[in-house]
Amino acid sequence: MQHRFGQSAFRSFALANRAAMAHGALVRGLAALACGAACLLAAPAAFASGTAQLKAFVAQVHSARGEFVQKEVKAPSKAQGGKPTVGNTSSGTFVFARPGKFIWSYEKPYEQVLQADGENLYVYDKDLNQVTVRKLGGALGASPAAILFGSNDLEKNFTLRDAGEKGGIDWLELTPKSRDTQFERVGIGFRDGGLEAMELHDVFGNVTLLTFSNIQKNPPLKADAFKFTVPKGADVING
């Protein structure tokens, strides 16, 4: 879903110029998310490989909240001398509960909320005072958001491969098994058992970089924490 999750694959139904920003998770989507949000946590340091840590995270972390910073890196072009360029940077907060419930909130440079209640995905653009609604359905399946917000059947939708250590971070690479996706691969990095970052590589050569902080795993959440309330006066579009 390349909605404004910018960057994440959720964001395709927001403004076209903003949609180019994020999950691209999320879902790209996370998202993003994602998409996204932080595979957040802390597998025990006893796990040596990124793959083992991710599997432990998915099995042990049923809900989480935290903060993220997202950067877009555009693919090299001849006009730019063949060098990649850094595009938009955004930041915000997230909270999720598996499977399929999350709130991914962009706070800077503009406000936008992507929220899912397990059945529907809501994208609220504060500037436009507009809400776009669509069925969540199987959309999470092979998207980056599935890693953060989906169930624990990652190997059903992705091929996992350890990608070694770089800068003190242990990386693994997930490649979608489905061809019906905007992403070629997703990189996830752990440091000392804690989730550090994600790299979302789309089919056009662009990369969305997500870094996470202040993660809380399995926090207490209210039963209606993910219930979406349409803001007063907002236009609602069913997508």
PDB file of C-alpha atoms in Angstrom:
ATOM      1  CA  MET A   1       0.000   0.000   0.000  1.00  0.00           C
ATOM      2  CA  GLN A   2       1.827   3.069  -0.887  1.00  0.00           C
ATOM      3  CA  HIS A   3      -0.440   5.441   0.885  1.00  0.00           C
ATOM      4  CA  ARG A   4       1.000   8.213   2.769  1.00  0.00           C
ATOM      5  CA  PHE A   5       2.509   5.803   5.216  1.00  0.00           C
ATOM      6  CA  GLY A   6       4.705   7.135   2.862  1.00  0.00           C
ATOM      7  CA  GLN A   7       6.255   6.330   2.377  1.00  0.00           C
ATOM      8  CA  SER A   8       4.601   3.260   3.561  1.00  0.00           C
ATOM      9  CA  ALA A   9       2.282   1.209   1.611  1.00  0.00           C
ATOM     10  CA  PHE A  10      -0.639   2.627   3.313  1.00  0.00           C
ATOM     11  CA  ARG A  11      -0.278   6.049   1.936  1.00  0.00           C
ATOM     12  CA  SER A  12      -1.393   5.777  -1.581  1.00  0.00           C
ATOM     13  CA  PHE A  13      -4.749   7.257  -0.929  1.00  0.00           C
ATOM     14  CA  ALA A  14      -3.554  10.516   0.555  1.00  0.00           C
ATOM     15  CA  LEU A  15      -2.302  13.446  -1.485  1.00  0.00           C
ATOM     16  CA  ALA A  16      -0.170  12.275  -4.355  1.00  0.00           C
ATOM     17  CA  ASN A  17       2.776  14.424  -3.424  1.00  0.00           C
ATOM     18  CA  ARG A  18       2.659  13.239   0.162  1.00  0.00           C
ATOM     19  CA  ALA A  19       1.947   9.691  -0.803  1.00  0.00           C
ATOM     20  CA  ALA A  20       5.403   9.498  -2.163  1.00  0.00           C
ATOM     21  CA  MET A  21       6.730   9.868   1.335  1.00  0.00           C
ATOM     22  CA  ALA A  22       6.114   6.871   3.452  1.00  0.00           C
ATOM     23  CA  HIS A  23       5.155   2.987   3.002  1.00  0.00           C
ATOM     24  CA  GLY A  24       5.657   2.880   1.954  1.00  0.00           C
ATOM     25  CA  ALA A  25       4.560   0.703   6.119  1.00  0.00           C
ATOM     26  CA  LEU A  26       3.116  -0.103   7.397  1.00  0.00           C
ATOM     27  CA  VAL A  27       1.456  -0.926   4.663  1.00  0.00           C
ATOM     28  CA  ARG A  28       4.281  -0.164   3.237  1.00  0.00           C
ATOM     29  CA  GLY A  29       3.592  -0.063   3.494  1.00  0.00           C
ATOM     30  CA  LEU A  30       4.162  -0.008   6.946  1.00  0.00           C
ATOM     31  CA  ALA A  31       3.691   2.032   7.207  1.00  0.00           C
ATOM     32  CA  ALA A  32       5.295   0.930   6.707  1.00  0.00           C
ATOM     33  CA  LEU A  33       4.538   0.434   9.279  1.00  0.00           C
ATOM     34  CA  ALA A  34       4.257   0.812   8.578  1.00  0.00           C
ATOM     35  CA  CYS A  35       3.900  -0.877   7.634  1.00  0.00           C
ATOM     36  CA  GLY A  36       6.160  -1.115  10.127  1.00  0.00           C
ATOM     37  CA  ALA A  37       6.948   0.402  14.238  1.00  0.00           C
ATOM     38  CA  ALA A  38       9.175  -1.411  15.426  1.00  0.00           C
ATOM     39  CA  CYS A  39       9.717  -4.906  15.493  1.00  0.00           C
ATOM     40  CA  LEU A  40      10.289  -3.490  18.527  1.00  0.00           C
ATOM     41  CA  LEU A  41      11.805  -5.328  20.962  1.00  0.00           C
ATOM     42  CA  ALA A  42      14.143  -6.977  22.665  1.00  0.00           C
ATOM     43  CA  ALA A  43      14.726 -10.516  22.054  1.00  0.00           C
ATOM     44  CA  PRO A  44      17.154 -11.980  24.573  1.00  0.00           C
ATOM     45  CA  ALA A  45      20.776 -11.266  23.748  1.00  0.00           C
ATOM     46  CA  ALA A  46      21.458 -14.990  23.731  1.00  0.00           C
ATOM     47  CA  PHE A  47      20.167 -15.095  20.159  1.00  0.00           C
ATOM     48  CA  ALA A  48      23.133 -14.692  17.840  1.00  0.00           C
ATOM     49  CA  SER A  49      21.400 -14.181  14.511  1.00  0.00           C
ATOM     50  CA  GLY A  50      18.981 -11.549  13.337  1.00  0.00           C
ATOM     51  CA  THR A  51      16.600 -14.263  12.151  1.00  0.00           C
ATOM     52  CA  ALA A  52      16.468 -15.913  15.585  1.00  0.00           C
ATOM     53  CA  GLN A  53      15.873 -12.546  17.251  1.00  0.00           C
ATOM     54  CA  LEU A  54      13.064 -11.649  14.850  1.00  0.00           C
ATOM     55  CA  LYS A  55      11.312 -14.970  15.415  1.00  0.00           C
ATOM     56  CA  ALA A  56      11.565 -14.483  19.170  1.00  0.00           C
ATOM     57  CA  PHE A  57      10.213 -10.958  18.854  1.00  0.00           C
ATOM     58  CA  VAL A  58       7.209 -12.051  16.831  1.00  0.00           C
ATOM     59  CA  ALA A  59       6.480 -14.884  19.262  1.00  0.00           C
ATOM     60  CA  GLN A  60       6.925 -12.853  22.458  1.00  0.00           C
ATOM     61  CA  VAL A  61       5.804  -9.315  21.627  1.00  0.00           C
ATOM     62  CA  HIS A  62       2.028  -9.255  21.247  1.00  0.00           C
ATOM     63  CA  SER A  63       1.678  -5.484  21.570  1.00  0.00           C
ATOM     64  CA  ALA A  64       4.007  -2.504  21.772  1.00  0.00           C
ATOM     65  CA  ARG A  65       4.286   1.259  21.592  1.00  0.00           C
ATOM     66  CA  GLY A  66       7.147   3.565  20.748  1.00  0.00           C
ATOM     67  CA  GLU A  67       8.520   6.354  18.570  1.00  0.00           C
ATOM     68  CA  PHE A  68       9.938   6.354  15.048  1.00  0.00           C
ATOM     69  CA  VAL A  69      11.885   8.500  12.598  1.00  0.00           C
ATOM     70  CA  GLN A  70      11.405   7.819   8.899  1.00  0.00           C
ATOM     71  CA  LYS A  71      13.631   8.930   6.017  1.00  0.00           C
ATOM     72  CA  GLU A  72      13.153   8.504   2.289  1.00  0.00           C
ATOM     73  CA  VAL A  73      16.147   7.834   0.036  1.00  0.00           C
ATOM     74  CA  LYS A  74      15.397   8.257  -3.659  1.00  0.00           C
ATOM     75  CA  ALA A  75      16.959   5.976  -6.252  1.00  0.00           C
ATOM     76  CA  PRO A  76      19.877   7.416  -8.269  1.00  0.00           C
ATOM     77  CA  SER A  77      19.014   9.183 -11.524  1.00  0.00           C
ATOM     78  CA  LYS A  78      21.097  10.409 -14.434  1.00  0.00           C
ATOM     79  CA  ALA A  79      19.919  13.968 -13.802  1.00  0.00           C
ATOM     80  CA  GLN A  80      21.353  13.770 -10.284  1.00  0.00           C
ATOM     81  CA  GLY A  81      24.646  12.323 -11.390  1.00  0.00           C
ATOM     82  CA  GLY A  82      23.775   8.770 -10.486  1.00  0.00           C
ATOM     83  CA  LYS A  83      23.721   9.446  -6.749  1.00  0.00           C
ATOM     84  CA  PRO A  84      20.857   8.645  -4.366  1.00  0.00           C
ATOM     85  CA  THR A  85      19.189  11.640  -2.722  1.00  0.00           C
ATOM     86  CA  VAL A  86      17.652  11.935   0.723  1.00  0.00           C
ATOM     87  CA  GLY A  87      14.023  13.016   0.504  1.00  0.00           C
ATOM     88  CA  ASN A  88      11.443  13.629   3.197  1.00  0.00           C
ATOM     89  CA  THR A  89      12.036  12.976   6.882  1.00  0.00           C
ATOM     90  CA  SER A  90       9.087  12.422   9.201  1.00  0.00           C
ATOM     91  CA  SER A  91       8.596  11.289  12.776  1.00  0.00           C
ATOM     92  CA  GLY A  92       5.883  10.218  15.155  1.00  0.00           C
ATOM     93  CA  THR A  93       4.581   7.474  17.421  1.00  0.00           C
ATOM     94  CA  PHE A  94       2.997   4.060  17.074  1.00  0.00           C
ATOM     95  CA  VAL A  95       1.130   1.453  19.067  1.00  0.00           C
ATOM     96  CA  PHE A  96       0.043  -2.003  17.922  1.00  0.00           C
ATOM     97  CA  ALA A  97      -1.629  -5.214  19.057  1.00  0.00           C
ATOM     98  CA  ARG A  98      -1.362  -8.359  16.974  1.00  0.00           C
ATOM     99  CA  PRO A  99      -2.917  -9.253  14.671  1.00  0.00           C
ATOM    100  CA  GLY A 100      -3.902  -6.288  12.535  1.00  0.00           C
ATOM    101  CA  LYS A 101      -4.524  -3.547  15.104  1.00  0.00           C
ATOM    102  CA  PHE A 102      -2.344  -0.457  15.124  1.00  0.00           C
ATOM    103  CA  ILE A 103      -2.130   3.322  15.226  1.00  0.00           C
ATOM    104  CA  TRP A 104       0.742   4.841  13.253  1.00  0.00           C
ATOM    105  CA  SER A 105       0.790   8.600  13.845  1.00  0.00           C
ATOM    106  CA  TYR A 106       2.895  11.047  11.865  1.00  0.00           C
ATOM    107  CA  GLU A 107       3.478  14.207  13.894  1.00  0.00           C
ATOM    108  CA  LYS A 108       6.170  16.018  11.893  1.00  0.00           C
ATOM    109  CA  PRO A 109       6.409  17.670   9.429  1.00  0.00           C
ATOM    110  CA  TYR A 110       2.622  17.307   9.114  1.00  0.00           C
ATOM    111  CA  GLU A 111       0.003  15.272  10.933  1.00  0.00           C
ATOM    112  CA  GLN A 112      -1.488  12.092   9.570  1.00  0.00           C
ATOM    113  CA  VAL A 113      -2.860   8.987  11.266  1.00  0.00           C
ATOM    114  CA  LEU A 114      -3.078   5.449   9.911  1.00  0.00           C
ATOM    115  CA  GLN A 115      -5.237   3.315  12.160  1.00  0.00           C
ATOM    116  CA  ALA A 116      -6.509  -0.256  11.888  1.00  0.00           C
ATOM    117  CA  ASP A 117      -9.031  -1.981  14.143  1.00  0.00           C
ATOM    118  CA  GLY A 118      -8.467  -5.483  12.776  1.00  0.00           C
ATOM    119  CA  GLU A 119     -11.121  -5.088  10.074  1.00  0.00           C
ATOM    120  CA  ASN A 120     -10.718  -1.643   8.496  1.00  0.00           C
ATOM    121  CA  LEU A 121      -7.832   0.701   7.791  1.00  0.00           C
ATOM    122  CA  TYR A 122      -8.448   4.417   8.367  1.00  0.00           C
ATOM    123  CA  VAL A 123      -6.175   7.137   7.026  1.00  0.00           C
ATOM    124  CA  TYR A 124      -6.843  10.566   8.518  1.00  0.00           C
ATOM    125  CA  ASP A 125      -5.277  13.627   6.911  1.00  0.00           C
ATOM    126  CA  LYS A 126      -5.575  16.530   9.315  1.00  0.00           C
ATOM    127  CA  ASP A 127      -4.724  19.184   6.706  1.00  0.00           C
ATOM    128  CA  LEU A 128      -7.547  17.998   4.460  1.00  0.00           C
ATOM    129  CA  ASN A 129      -9.810  16.986   7.363  1.00  0.00           C
ATOM    130  CA  GLN A 130     -10.426  13.820   5.392  1.00  0.00           C
ATOM    131  CA  VAL A 131     -10.699  10.148   6.348  1.00  0.00           C
ATOM    132  CA  THR A 132     -10.163   7.356   3.829  1.00  0.00           C
ATOM    133  CA  VAL A 133     -11.530   3.944   4.829  1.00  0.00           C
ATOM    134  CA  ARG A 134     -10.772   0.588   3.273  1.00  0.00           C
ATOM    135  CA  LYS A 135     -11.034  -3.046   4.276  1.00  0.00           C
ATOM    136  CA  LEU A 136      -7.882  -4.373   5.869  1.00  0.00           C
ATOM    137  CA  GLY A 137      -8.597  -7.859   4.522  1.00  0.00           C
ATOM    138  CA  GLY A 138      -5.467  -9.724   3.497  1.00  0.00           C
ATOM    139  CA  ALA A 139      -3.614  -6.522   2.723  1.00  0.00           C
ATOM    140  CA  LEU A 140      -1.053  -7.086   5.468  1.00  0.00           C
ATOM    141  CA  GLY A 141       0.000 -10.458   4.060  1.00  0.00           C
ATOM    142  CA  ALA A 142       3.273  -9.833   2.223  1.00  0.00           C
ATOM    143  CA  SER A 143       3.736  -6.192   3.190  1.00  0.00           C
ATOM    144  CA  PRO A 144       6.283  -4.748   5.634  1.00  0.00           C
ATOM    145  CA  ALA A 145       3.387  -4.009   7.980  1.00  0.00           C
ATOM    146  CA  ALA A 146       2.843  -7.750   8.398  1.00  0.00           C
ATOM    147  CA  ILE A 147       6.196  -7.977  10.141  1.00  0.00           C
ATOM    148  CA  LEU A 148       5.172  -5.420  12.727  1.00  0.00           C
ATOM    149  CA  PHE A 149       1.434  -5.908  13.075  1.00  0.00           C
ATOM    150  CA  GLY A 150       0.557  -9.286  11.582  1.00  0.00           C
ATOM    151  CA  SER A 151       0.500 -12.839  12.914  1.00  0.00           C
ATOM    152  CA  ASN A 152       3.500 -15.062  13.538  1.00  0.00           C
ATOM    153  CA  ASP A 153       3.484 -16.863  10.170  1.00  0.00           C
ATOM    154  CA  LEU A 154       6.241 -14.751   8.616  1.00  0.00           C
ATOM    155  CA  GLU A 155       7.784 -17.654   6.720  1.00  0.00           C
ATOM    156  CA  LYS A 156       4.484 -18.206   4.921  1.00  0.00           C
ATOM    157  CA  ASN A 157       4.842 -14.836   3.201  1.00  0.00           C
ATOM    158  CA  PHE A 158       8.578 -14.120   3.338  1.00  0.00           C
ATOM    159  CA  THR A 159      11.898 -15.840   2.747  1.00  0.00           C
ATOM    160  CA  LEU A 160      14.207 -15.025   5.672  1.00  0.00           C
ATOM    161  CA  ARG A 161      17.987 -14.735   5.341  1.00  0.00           C
ATOM    162  CA  ASP A 162      20.632 -13.531   7.780  1.00  0.00           C
ATOM    163  CA  ALA A 163      22.493 -10.567   6.272  1.00  0.00           C
ATOM    164  CA  GLY A 164      25.423 -10.241   8.667  1.00  0.00           C
ATOM    165  CA  GLU A 165      26.591  -7.470  10.973  1.00  0.00           C
ATOM    166  CA  LYS A 166      27.046  -3.843   9.970  1.00  0.00           C
ATOM    167  CA  GLY A 167      27.909  -0.998  12.307  1.00  0.00           C
ATOM    168  CA  GLY A 168      27.249  -3.111  15.367  1.00  0.00           C
ATOM    169  CA  ILE A 169      23.782  -4.106  14.134  1.00  0.00           C
ATOM    170  CA  ASP A 170      22.815  -7.671  13.181  1.00  0.00           C
ATOM    171  CA  TRP A 171      20.706  -7.622  10.016  1.00  0.00           C
ATOM    172  CA  LEU A 172      18.362 -10.061   8.357  1.00  0.00           C
ATOM    173  CA  GLU A 173      16.637  -9.751   5.003  1.00  0.00           C
ATOM    174  CA  LEU A 174      13.028 -10.698   4.243  1.00  0.00           C
ATOM    175  CA  THR A 175      11.981 -11.205   0.619  1.00  0.00           C
ATOM    176  CA  PRO A 176       8.227 -11.365  -0.175  1.00  0.00           C
ATOM    177  CA  LYS A 177       7.175 -14.654  -1.759  1.00  0.00           C
ATOM    178  CA  SER A 178       4.287 -12.921  -3.514  1.00  0.00           C
ATOM    179  CA  ARG A 179       5.012 -10.999  -6.698  1.00  0.00           C
ATOM    180  CA  ASP A 180       2.048  -8.727  -6.050  1.00  0.00           C
ATOM    181  CA  THR A 181       3.922  -6.289  -3.828  1.00  0.00           C
ATOM    182  CA  GLN A 182       5.677  -2.946  -4.183  1.00  0.00           C
ATOM    183  CA  PHE A 183       8.666  -4.143  -2.183  1.00  0.00           C
ATOM    184  CA  GLU A 184      11.614  -6.210  -3.288  1.00  0.00           C
ATOM    185  CA  ARG A 185      12.926  -6.801   0.208  1.00  0.00           C
ATOM    186  CA  VAL A 186      12.858  -5.625   3.807  1.00  0.00           C
ATOM    187  CA  GLY A 187      15.909  -5.376   6.058  1.00  0.00           C
ATOM    188  CA  ILE A 188      15.573  -5.554   9.848  1.00  0.00           C
ATOM    189  CA  GLY A 189      18.389  -4.759  12.270  1.00  0.00           C
ATOM    190  CA  PHE A 190      18.905  -5.773  15.902  1.00  0.00           C
ATOM    191  CA  ARG A 191      21.528  -4.594  18.364  1.00  0.00           C
ATOM    192  CA  ASP A 192      22.119  -6.564  21.560  1.00  0.00           C
ATOM    193  CA  GLY A 193      18.729  -8.211  21.242  1.00  0.00           C
ATOM    194  CA  GLY A 194      16.750  -5.017  20.659  1.00  0.00           C
ATOM    195  CA  LEU A 195      15.114  -3.876  17.440  1.00  0.00           C
ATOM    196  CA  GLU A 196      16.994  -0.934  15.956  1.00  0.00           C
ATOM    197  CA  ALA A 197      15.832  -0.269  12.410  1.00  0.00           C
ATOM    198  CA  MET A 198      14.087  -1.326   9.211  1.00  0.00           C
ATOM    199  CA  GLU A 199      14.982  -0.714   5.573  1.00  0.00           C
ATOM    200  CA  LEU A 200      12.171  -0.990   3.017  1.00  0.00           C
ATOM    201  CA  HIS A 201      13.439  -1.417  -0.564  1.00  0.00           C
ATOM    202  CA  ASP A 202      10.773  -0.859  -3.218  1.00  0.00           C
ATOM    203  CA  VAL A 203      10.741  -2.079  -6.807  1.00  0.00           C
ATOM    204  CA  PHE A 204      11.843   1.355  -8.093  1.00  0.00           C
ATOM    205  CA  GLY A 205      15.066   1.387  -6.110  1.00  0.00           C
ATOM    206  CA  ASN A 206      13.842   3.781  -3.418  1.00  0.00           C
ATOM    207  CA  VAL A 207      14.521   3.022   0.244  1.00  0.00           C
ATOM    208  CA  THR A 208      12.504   3.942   3.333  1.00  0.00           C
ATOM    209  CA  LEU A 209      14.603   3.955   6.506  1.00  0.00           C
ATOM    210  CA  LEU A 210      12.905   3.562   9.891  1.00  0.00           C
ATOM    211  CA  THR A 211      14.631   3.881  13.251  1.00  0.00           C
ATOM    212  CA  PHE A 212      12.872   3.190  16.548  1.00  0.00           C
ATOM    213  CA  SER A 213      13.191   4.392  20.122  1.00  0.00           C
ATOM    214  CA  ASN A 214      11.490   4.389  23.533  1.00  0.00           C
ATOM    215  CA  ILE A 215       9.873   1.027  22.887  1.00  0.00           C
ATOM    216  CA  GLN A 216       7.543  -0.542  25.437  1.00  0.00           C
ATOM    217  CA  LYS A 217       6.636  -4.171  24.843  1.00  0.00           C
ATOM    218  CA  ASN A 218       3.321  -5.712  25.839  1.00  0.00           C
ATOM    219  CA  PRO A 219       1.955  -2.565  27.544  1.00  0.00           C
ATOM    220  CA  PRO A 220      -1.573  -2.633  29.012  1.00  0.00           C
ATOM    221  CA  LEU A 221      -4.056  -1.408  26.383  1.00  0.00           C
ATOM    222  CA  LYS A 222      -7.739  -0.585  26.732  1.00  0.00           C
ATOM    223  CA  ALA A 223     -10.230  -2.809  24.922  1.00  0.00           C
ATOM    224  CA  ASP A 224     -11.277   0.079  22.669  1.00  0.00           C
ATOM    225  CA  ALA A 225      -7.756   1.436  22.124  1.00  0.00           C
ATOM    226  CA  PHE A 226      -7.957   0.910  18.362  1.00  0.00           C
ATOM    227  CA  LYS A 227     -11.533   2.033  17.790  1.00  0.00           C
ATOM    228  CA  PHE A 228     -11.478   4.867  15.260  1.00  0.00           C
ATOM    229  CA  THR A 229     -13.652   7.931  15.800  1.00  0.00           C
ATOM    230  CA  VAL A 230     -14.185  10.183  12.779  1.00  0.00           C
ATOM    231  CA  PRO A 231     -13.101  13.753  13.643  1.00  0.00           C
ATOM    232  CA  LYS A 232     -15.877  16.317  13.691  1.00  0.00           C
ATOM    233  CA  GLY A 233     -16.673  17.679  10.241  1.00  0.00           C
ATOM    234  CA  ALA A 234     -14.263  15.364   8.419  1.00  0.00           C
ATOM    235  CA  ASP A 235     -15.121  14.047   4.957  1.00  0.00           C
ATOM    236  CA  VAL A 236     -15.217  10.239   4.776  1.00  0.00           C
ATOM    237  CA  ILE A 237     -14.179   8.429   1.600  1.00  0.00           C
ATOM    238  CA  ASN A 238     -14.666   4.685   1.278  1.00  0.00           C
ATOM    239  CA  GLY A 239     -11.829   3.346  -0.806  1.00  0.00           C
TER     240      GLY A 239
END
